[in-house]
Amino acid sequence: MGLKEELTALYDHDFYEWTQRNGELLSQGCIHEADVLHIAEEIRDMGERDKREVRSRLAVLTTHLLKWQFQPQLRYTESGTSSWLASINEQRNELTAIFDQSGSLERFGRSDLARVYRQAAKQASIETGIPASRFPTECPYSFAQIIDGEFLPE
């Protein structure tokens, strides 16, 4: 079994070892010996994972903004803390870090907002017991508001 076949077999059986060996080959300029087809597949998959993360974080963030707006009486616990506010802040921080690293993912988030909003409104309805028909049919917040660290809907 040649090196290329061995690497292809490793891909299915020991992914970590596969990454290390291919990384070493690529850093040494041995492109023809590396498992290029699987490397290309993994690179594409990494981009798709990043898109899923943006979509997921935007959905959580938008869900909590809706809950903040539609259930103001539940914003804070008796001790004065707010898990919604903590989650809103965390999602915004993480999204900002992602967007700083990959501007194209910010463009993706902007373009996917309508889809994300539908998911968030459904989730907010499930979590709050508020009928879905009470939430706006279109996102009531702009993308800029959603990621703005100072914005909270009233």
mmCIF file with all atom_site columns, C-alpha atoms in Angstrom:
data_model
loop_
_atom_site.group_PDB
_atom_site.id
_atom_site.type_symbol
_atom_site.label_atom_id
_atom_site.label_alt_id
_atom_site.label_comp_id
_atom_site.label_asym_id
_atom_site.label_entity_id
_atom_site.label_seq_id
_atom_site.pdbx_PDB_ins_code
_atom_site.Cartn_x
_atom_site.Cartn_y
_atom_site.Cartn_z
_atom_site.occupancy
_atom_site.B_iso_or_equiv
_atom_site.pdbx_formal_charge
_atom_site.auth_seq_id
_atom_site.auth_comp_id
_atom_site.auth_asym_id
_atom_site.auth_atom_id
_atom_site.pdbx_PDB_model_num
ATOM 1   C CA . MET A 1 1   ? 0.000   0.000  0.000  1.00 0.00 ? 1   MET A CA 1
ATOM 2   C CA . GLY A 1 2   ? 1.444   3.363  -1.059 1.00 0.00 ? 2   GLY A CA 1
ATOM 3   C CA . LEU A 1 3   ? 1.451   6.503  1.037  1.00 0.00 ? 3   LEU A CA 1
ATOM 4   C CA . LYS A 1 4   ? -1.551  7.994  -0.763 1.00 0.00 ? 4   LYS A CA 1
ATOM 5   C CA . GLU A 1 5   ? -3.643  4.852  -0.240 1.00 0.00 ? 5   GLU A CA 1
ATOM 6   C CA . GLU A 1 6   ? -2.533  4.687  3.396  1.00 0.00 ? 6   GLU A CA 1
ATOM 7   C CA . LEU A 1 7   ? -3.645  8.292  3.931  1.00 0.00 ? 7   LEU A CA 1
ATOM 8   C CA . THR A 1 8   ? -6.983  7.646  2.249  1.00 0.00 ? 8   THR A CA 1
ATOM 9   C CA . ALA A 1 9   ? -7.544  4.676  4.576  1.00 0.00 ? 9   ALA A CA 1
ATOM 10  C CA . LEU A 1 10  ? -6.573  6.805  7.601  1.00 0.00 ? 10  LEU A CA 1
ATOM 11  C CA . TYR A 1 11  ? -9.247  9.348  6.704  1.00 0.00 ? 11  TYR A CA 1
ATOM 12  C CA . ASP A 1 12  ? -11.985 6.888  7.691  1.00 0.00 ? 12  ASP A CA 1
ATOM 13  C CA . HIS A 1 13  ? -10.208 5.265  10.648 1.00 0.00 ? 13  HIS A CA 1
ATOM 14  C CA . ASP A 1 14  ? -8.101  7.927  12.398 1.00 0.00 ? 14  ASP A CA 1
ATOM 15  C CA . PHE A 1 15  ? -9.063  11.401 11.291 1.00 0.00 ? 15  PHE A CA 1
ATOM 16  C CA . TYR A 1 16  ? -6.699  13.132 13.697 1.00 0.00 ? 16  TYR A CA 1
ATOM 17  C CA . GLU A 1 17  ? -3.697  11.186 12.410 1.00 0.00 ? 17  GLU A CA 1
ATOM 18  C CA . TRP A 1 18  ? -4.873  11.863 8.851  1.00 0.00 ? 18  TRP A CA 1
ATOM 19  C CA . THR A 1 19  ? -4.879  15.634 9.545  1.00 0.00 ? 19  THR A CA 1
ATOM 20  C CA . GLN A 1 20  ? -1.409  15.546 11.072 1.00 0.00 ? 20  GLN A CA 1
ATOM 21  C CA . ARG A 1 21  ? 0.202   13.541 8.301  1.00 0.00 ? 21  ARG A CA 1
ATOM 22  C CA . ASN A 1 22  ? -1.420  15.535 5.521  1.00 0.00 ? 22  ASN A CA 1
ATOM 23  C CA . GLY A 1 23  ? -0.566  18.805 7.239  1.00 0.00 ? 23  GLY A CA 1
ATOM 24  C CA . GLU A 1 24  ? 3.058   17.760 7.416  1.00 0.00 ? 24  GLU A CA 1
ATOM 25  C CA . LEU A 1 25  ? 3.105   16.731 3.750  1.00 0.00 ? 25  LEU A CA 1
ATOM 26  C CA . LEU A 1 26  ? 1.570   20.029 2.668  1.00 0.00 ? 26  LEU A CA 1
ATOM 27  C CA . SER A 1 27  ? 3.964   22.096 4.793  1.00 0.00 ? 27  SER A CA 1
ATOM 28  C CA . GLN A 1 28  ? 6.856   20.238 3.128  1.00 0.00 ? 28  GLN A CA 1
ATOM 29  C CA . GLY A 1 29  ? 5.423   20.972 -0.324 1.00 0.00 ? 29  GLY A CA 1
ATOM 30  C CA . CYS A 1 30  ? 4.604   17.307 -1.024 1.00 0.00 ? 30  CYS A CA 1
ATOM 31  C CA . ILE A 1 31  ? 1.214   18.062 -2.539 1.00 0.00 ? 31  ILE A CA 1
ATOM 32  C CA . HIS A 1 32  ? 1.226   15.054 -4.868 1.00 0.00 ? 32  HIS A CA 1
ATOM 33  C CA . GLU A 1 33  ? 1.617   12.670 -1.931 1.00 0.00 ? 33  GLU A CA 1
ATOM 34  C CA . ALA A 1 34  ? -1.166  14.227 0.146  1.00 0.00 ? 34  ALA A CA 1
ATOM 35  C CA . ASP A 1 35  ? -4.796  13.076 0.136  1.00 0.00 ? 35  ASP A CA 1
ATOM 36  C CA . VAL A 1 36  ? -5.869  16.124 -1.872 1.00 0.00 ? 36  VAL A CA 1
ATOM 37  C CA . LEU A 1 37  ? -9.439  15.001 -2.610 1.00 0.00 ? 37  LEU A CA 1
ATOM 38  C CA . HIS A 1 38  ? -10.283 14.576 1.064  1.00 0.00 ? 38  HIS A CA 1
ATOM 39  C CA . ILE A 1 39  ? -8.417  17.776 1.953  1.00 0.00 ? 39  ILE A CA 1
ATOM 40  C CA . ALA A 1 40  ? -10.554 19.702 -0.547 1.00 0.00 ? 40  ALA A CA 1
ATOM 41  C CA . GLU A 1 41  ? -13.697 18.105 0.870  1.00 0.00 ? 41  GLU A CA 1
ATOM 42  C CA . GLU A 1 42  ? -12.703 19.052 4.419  1.00 0.00 ? 42  GLU A CA 1
ATOM 43  C CA . ILE A 1 43  ? -11.978 22.646 3.433  1.00 0.00 ? 43  ILE A CA 1
ATOM 44  C CA . ARG A 1 44  ? -15.441 22.961 1.847  1.00 0.00 ? 44  ARG A CA 1
ATOM 45  C CA . ASP A 1 45  ? -17.006 21.346 4.931  1.00 0.00 ? 45  ASP A CA 1
ATOM 46  C CA . MET A 1 46  ? -15.216 23.820 7.223  1.00 0.00 ? 46  MET A CA 1
ATOM 47  C CA . GLY A 1 47  ? -16.871 26.678 5.357  1.00 0.00 ? 47  GLY A CA 1
ATOM 48  C CA . GLU A 1 48  ? -20.276 25.028 5.651  1.00 0.00 ? 48  GLU A CA 1
ATOM 49  C CA . ARG A 1 49  ? -19.758 24.492 9.397  1.00 0.00 ? 49  ARG A CA 1
ATOM 50  C CA . ASP A 1 50  ? -18.939 28.170 9.763  1.00 0.00 ? 50  ASP A CA 1
ATOM 51  C CA . LYS A 1 51  ? -22.160 29.089 7.933  1.00 0.00 ? 51  LYS A CA 1
ATOM 52  C CA . ARG A 1 52  ? -24.161 26.776 10.219 1.00 0.00 ? 52  ARG A CA 1
ATOM 53  C CA . GLU A 1 53  ? -22.553 28.389 13.256 1.00 0.00 ? 53  GLU A CA 1
ATOM 54  C CA . VAL A 1 54  ? -23.469 31.884 12.054 1.00 0.00 ? 54  VAL A CA 1
ATOM 55  C CA . ARG A 1 55  ? -27.035 30.767 11.341 1.00 0.00 ? 55  ARG A CA 1
ATOM 56  C CA . SER A 1 56  ? -27.321 29.066 14.733 1.00 0.00 ? 56  SER A CA 1
ATOM 57  C CA . ARG A 1 57  ? -25.905 32.007 16.698 1.00 0.00 ? 57  ARG A CA 1
ATOM 58  C CA . LEU A 1 58  ? -28.122 34.484 14.837 1.00 0.00 ? 58  LEU A CA 1
ATOM 59  C CA . ALA A 1 59  ? -31.161 32.304 15.556 1.00 0.00 ? 59  ALA A CA 1
ATOM 60  C CA . VAL A 1 60  ? -30.383 32.099 19.287 1.00 0.00 ? 60  VAL A CA 1
ATOM 61  C CA . LEU A 1 61  ? -29.694 35.832 19.414 1.00 0.00 ? 61  LEU A CA 1
ATOM 62  C CA . THR A 1 62  ? -32.891 36.719 17.555 1.00 0.00 ? 62  THR A CA 1
ATOM 63  C CA . THR A 1 63  ? -34.927 34.303 19.692 1.00 0.00 ? 63  THR A CA 1
ATOM 64  C CA . HIS A 1 64  ? -33.695 36.029 22.838 1.00 0.00 ? 64  HIS A CA 1
ATOM 65  C CA . LEU A 1 65  ? -34.359 39.485 21.384 1.00 0.00 ? 65  LEU A CA 1
ATOM 66  C CA . LEU A 1 66  ? -37.940 38.402 20.675 1.00 0.00 ? 66  LEU A CA 1
ATOM 67  C CA . LYS A 1 67  ? -38.335 37.000 24.188 1.00 0.00 ? 67  LYS A CA 1
ATOM 68  C CA . TRP A 1 68  ? -36.881 40.235 25.597 1.00 0.00 ? 68  TRP A CA 1
ATOM 69  C CA . GLN A 1 69  ? -39.392 42.284 23.619 1.00 0.00 ? 69  GLN A CA 1
ATOM 70  C CA . PHE A 1 70  ? -42.479 40.115 24.067 1.00 0.00 ? 70  PHE A CA 1
ATOM 71  C CA . GLN A 1 71  ? -42.002 39.034 27.678 1.00 0.00 ? 71  GLN A CA 1
ATOM 72  C CA . PRO A 1 72  ? -40.618 42.112 29.451 1.00 0.00 ? 72  PRO A CA 1
ATOM 73  C CA . GLN A 1 73  ? -41.881 40.860 32.812 1.00 0.00 ? 73  GLN A CA 1
ATOM 74  C CA . LEU A 1 74  ? -39.491 37.893 32.574 1.00 0.00 ? 74  LEU A CA 1
ATOM 75  C CA . ARG A 1 75  ? -36.333 39.822 31.675 1.00 0.00 ? 75  ARG A CA 1
ATOM 76  C CA . TYR A 1 76  ? -34.782 39.541 35.113 1.00 0.00 ? 76  TYR A CA 1
ATOM 77  C CA . THR A 1 77  ? -34.896 36.962 37.873 1.00 0.00 ? 77  THR A CA 1
ATOM 78  C CA . GLU A 1 78  ? -35.607 37.873 41.474 1.00 0.00 ? 78  GLU A CA 1
ATOM 79  C CA . SER A 1 79  ? -31.876 38.272 42.003 1.00 0.00 ? 79  SER A CA 1
ATOM 80  C CA . GLY A 1 80  ? -31.742 40.820 39.172 1.00 0.00 ? 80  GLY A CA 1
ATOM 81  C CA . THR A 1 81  ? -29.888 38.652 36.669 1.00 0.00 ? 81  THR A CA 1
ATOM 82  C CA . SER A 1 82  ? -30.929 37.929 33.104 1.00 0.00 ? 82  SER A CA 1
ATOM 83  C CA . SER A 1 83  ? -29.945 34.780 31.249 1.00 0.00 ? 83  SER A CA 1
ATOM 84  C CA . TRP A 1 84  ? -31.436 36.308 28.094 1.00 0.00 ? 84  TRP A CA 1
ATOM 85  C CA . LEU A 1 85  ? -29.163 39.325 28.343 1.00 0.00 ? 85  LEU A CA 1
ATOM 86  C CA . ALA A 1 86  ? -26.160 37.095 28.996 1.00 0.00 ? 86  ALA A CA 1
ATOM 87  C CA . SER A 1 87  ? -27.014 34.978 25.947 1.00 0.00 ? 87  SER A CA 1
ATOM 88  C CA . ILE A 1 88  ? -27.601 38.060 23.773 1.00 0.00 ? 88  ILE A CA 1
ATOM 89  C CA . ASN A 1 89  ? -24.205 39.408 24.767 1.00 0.00 ? 89  ASN A CA 1
ATOM 90  C CA . GLU A 1 90  ? -22.438 36.083 24.235 1.00 0.00 ? 90  GLU A CA 1
ATOM 91  C CA . GLN A 1 91  ? -23.943 35.538 20.788 1.00 0.00 ? 91  GLN A CA 1
ATOM 92  C CA . ARG A 1 92  ? -23.061 39.082 19.717 1.00 0.00 ? 92  ARG A CA 1
ATOM 93  C CA . ASN A 1 93  ? -19.481 38.699 20.934 1.00 0.00 ? 93  ASN A CA 1
ATOM 94  C CA . GLU A 1 94  ? -19.044 35.404 19.125 1.00 0.00 ? 94  GLU A CA 1
ATOM 95  C CA . LEU A 1 95  ? -20.629 36.695 15.922 1.00 0.00 ? 95  LEU A CA 1
ATOM 96  C CA . THR A 1 96  ? -18.417 39.784 16.005 1.00 0.00 ? 96  THR A CA 1
ATOM 97  C CA . ALA A 1 97  ? -15.347 37.571 16.329 1.00 0.00 ? 97  ALA A CA 1
ATOM 98  C CA . ILE A 1 98  ? -16.497 35.393 13.435 1.00 0.00 ? 98  ILE A CA 1
ATOM 99  C CA . PHE A 1 99  ? -17.283 38.411 11.242 1.00 0.00 ? 99  PHE A CA 1
ATOM 100 C CA . ASP A 1 100 ? -13.934 40.037 12.071 1.00 0.00 ? 100 ASP A CA 1
ATOM 101 C CA . GLN A 1 101 ? -12.207 36.893 10.848 1.00 0.00 ? 101 GLN A CA 1
ATOM 102 C CA . SER A 1 102 ? -14.444 36.259 7.812  1.00 0.00 ? 102 SER A CA 1
ATOM 103 C CA . GLY A 1 103 ? -16.268 39.223 6.334  1.00 0.00 ? 103 GLY A CA 1
ATOM 104 C CA . SER A 1 104 ? -18.040 36.986 3.831  1.00 0.00 ? 104 SER A CA 1
ATOM 105 C CA . LEU A 1 105 ? -19.820 35.265 6.720  1.00 0.00 ? 105 LEU A CA 1
ATOM 106 C CA . GLU A 1 106 ? -21.257 38.618 7.779  1.00 0.00 ? 106 GLU A CA 1
ATOM 107 C CA . ARG A 1 107 ? -22.634 39.023 4.251  1.00 0.00 ? 107 ARG A CA 1
ATOM 108 C CA . PHE A 1 108 ? -24.052 35.504 4.535  1.00 0.00 ? 108 PHE A CA 1
ATOM 109 C CA . GLY A 1 109 ? -25.702 36.375 7.873  1.00 0.00 ? 109 GLY A CA 1
ATOM 110 C CA . ARG A 1 110 ? -27.279 39.476 6.366  1.00 0.00 ? 110 ARG A CA 1
ATOM 111 C CA . SER A 1 111 ? -28.610 37.574 3.370  1.00 0.00 ? 111 SER A CA 1
ATOM 112 C CA . ASP A 1 112 ? -29.918 34.684 5.502  1.00 0.00 ? 112 ASP A CA 1
ATOM 113 C CA . LEU A 1 113 ? -31.704 36.857 8.069  1.00 0.00 ? 113 LEU A CA 1
ATOM 114 C CA . ALA A 1 114 ? -35.237 36.177 6.783  1.00 0.00 ? 114 ALA A CA 1
ATOM 115 C CA . ARG A 1 115 ? -34.692 32.416 7.088  1.00 0.00 ? 115 ARG A CA 1
ATOM 116 C CA . VAL A 1 116 ? -33.075 32.782 10.510 1.00 0.00 ? 116 VAL A CA 1
ATOM 117 C CA . TYR A 1 117 ? -35.930 34.961 11.707 1.00 0.00 ? 117 TYR A CA 1
ATOM 118 C CA . ARG A 1 118 ? -38.533 32.339 10.805 1.00 0.00 ? 118 ARG A CA 1
ATOM 119 C CA . GLN A 1 119 ? -36.607 29.775 12.863 1.00 0.00 ? 119 GLN A CA 1
ATOM 120 C CA . ALA A 1 120 ? -36.176 32.219 15.755 1.00 0.00 ? 120 ALA A CA 1
ATOM 121 C CA . ALA A 1 121 ? -39.857 33.212 15.818 1.00 0.00 ? 121 ALA A CA 1
ATOM 122 C CA . LYS A 1 122 ? -40.904 29.567 15.886 1.00 0.00 ? 122 LYS A CA 1
ATOM 123 C CA . GLN A 1 123 ? -38.440 28.834 18.689 1.00 0.00 ? 123 GLN A CA 1
ATOM 124 C CA . ALA A 1 124 ? -39.549 31.905 20.650 1.00 0.00 ? 124 ALA A CA 1
ATOM 125 C CA . SER A 1 125 ? -43.145 30.725 20.339 1.00 0.00 ? 125 SER A CA 1
ATOM 126 C CA . ILE A 1 126 ? -42.217 27.270 21.631 1.00 0.00 ? 126 ILE A CA 1
ATOM 127 C CA . GLU A 1 127 ? -40.169 28.648 24.541 1.00 0.00 ? 127 GLU A CA 1
ATOM 128 C CA . THR A 1 128 ? -42.644 31.322 25.617 1.00 0.00 ? 128 THR A CA 1
ATOM 129 C CA . GLY A 1 129 ? -45.997 29.752 24.834 1.00 0.00 ? 129 GLY A CA 1
ATOM 130 C CA . ILE A 1 130 ? -46.878 32.888 22.880 1.00 0.00 ? 130 ILE A CA 1
ATOM 131 C CA . PRO A 1 131 ? -48.753 31.942 19.699 1.00 0.00 ? 131 PRO A CA 1
ATOM 132 C CA . ALA A 1 132 ? -46.559 32.276 16.611 1.00 0.00 ? 132 ALA A CA 1
ATOM 133 C CA . SER A 1 133 ? -49.198 34.553 15.083 1.00 0.00 ? 133 SER A CA 1
ATOM 134 C CA . ARG A 1 134 ? -48.343 37.236 17.683 1.00 0.00 ? 134 ARG A CA 1
ATOM 135 C CA . PHE A 1 135 ? -44.804 37.588 16.359 1.00 0.00 ? 135 PHE A CA 1
ATOM 136 C CA . PRO A 1 136 ? -44.224 39.735 13.264 1.00 0.00 ? 136 PRO A CA 1
ATOM 137 C CA . THR A 1 137 ? -44.127 37.756 10.016 1.00 0.00 ? 137 THR A CA 1
ATOM 138 C CA . GLU A 1 138 ? -40.923 39.546 9.011  1.00 0.00 ? 138 GLU A CA 1
ATOM 139 C CA . CYS A 1 139 ? -37.948 40.322 11.214 1.00 0.00 ? 139 CYS A CA 1
ATOM 140 C CA . PRO A 1 140 ? -38.679 43.508 13.136 1.00 0.00 ? 140 PRO A CA 1
ATOM 141 C CA . TYR A 1 141 ? -34.975 44.219 13.618 1.00 0.00 ? 141 TYR A CA 1
ATOM 142 C CA . SER A 1 142 ? -32.356 45.162 11.074 1.00 0.00 ? 142 SER A CA 1
ATOM 143 C CA . PHE A 1 143 ? -29.201 43.082 10.864 1.00 0.00 ? 143 PHE A CA 1
ATOM 144 C CA . ALA A 1 144 ? -27.270 46.071 12.233 1.00 0.00 ? 144 ALA A CA 1
ATOM 145 C CA . GLN A 1 145 ? -29.594 46.214 15.276 1.00 0.00 ? 145 GLN A CA 1
ATOM 146 C CA . ILE A 1 146 ? -29.302 42.493 15.901 1.00 0.00 ? 146 ILE A CA 1
ATOM 147 C CA . ILE A 1 147 ? -25.530 42.593 16.154 1.00 0.00 ? 147 ILE A CA 1
ATOM 148 C CA . ASP A 1 148 ? -25.348 46.031 17.833 1.00 0.00 ? 148 ASP A CA 1
ATOM 149 C CA . GLY A 1 149 ? -24.118 45.549 21.399 1.00 0.00 ? 149 GLY A CA 1
ATOM 150 C CA . GLU A 1 150 ? -26.278 48.415 22.621 1.00 0.00 ? 150 GLU A CA 1
ATOM 151 C CA . PHE A 1 151 ? -29.582 47.485 20.975 1.00 0.00 ? 151 PHE A CA 1
ATOM 152 C CA . LEU A 1 152 ? -32.409 45.945 22.954 1.00 0.00 ? 152 LEU A CA 1
ATOM 153 C CA . PRO A 1 153 ? -35.977 46.046 21.627 1.00 0.00 ? 153 PRO A CA 1
ATOM 154 C CA . GLU A 1 154 ? -38.553 47.630 23.895 1.00 0.00 ? 154 GLU A CA 1
#
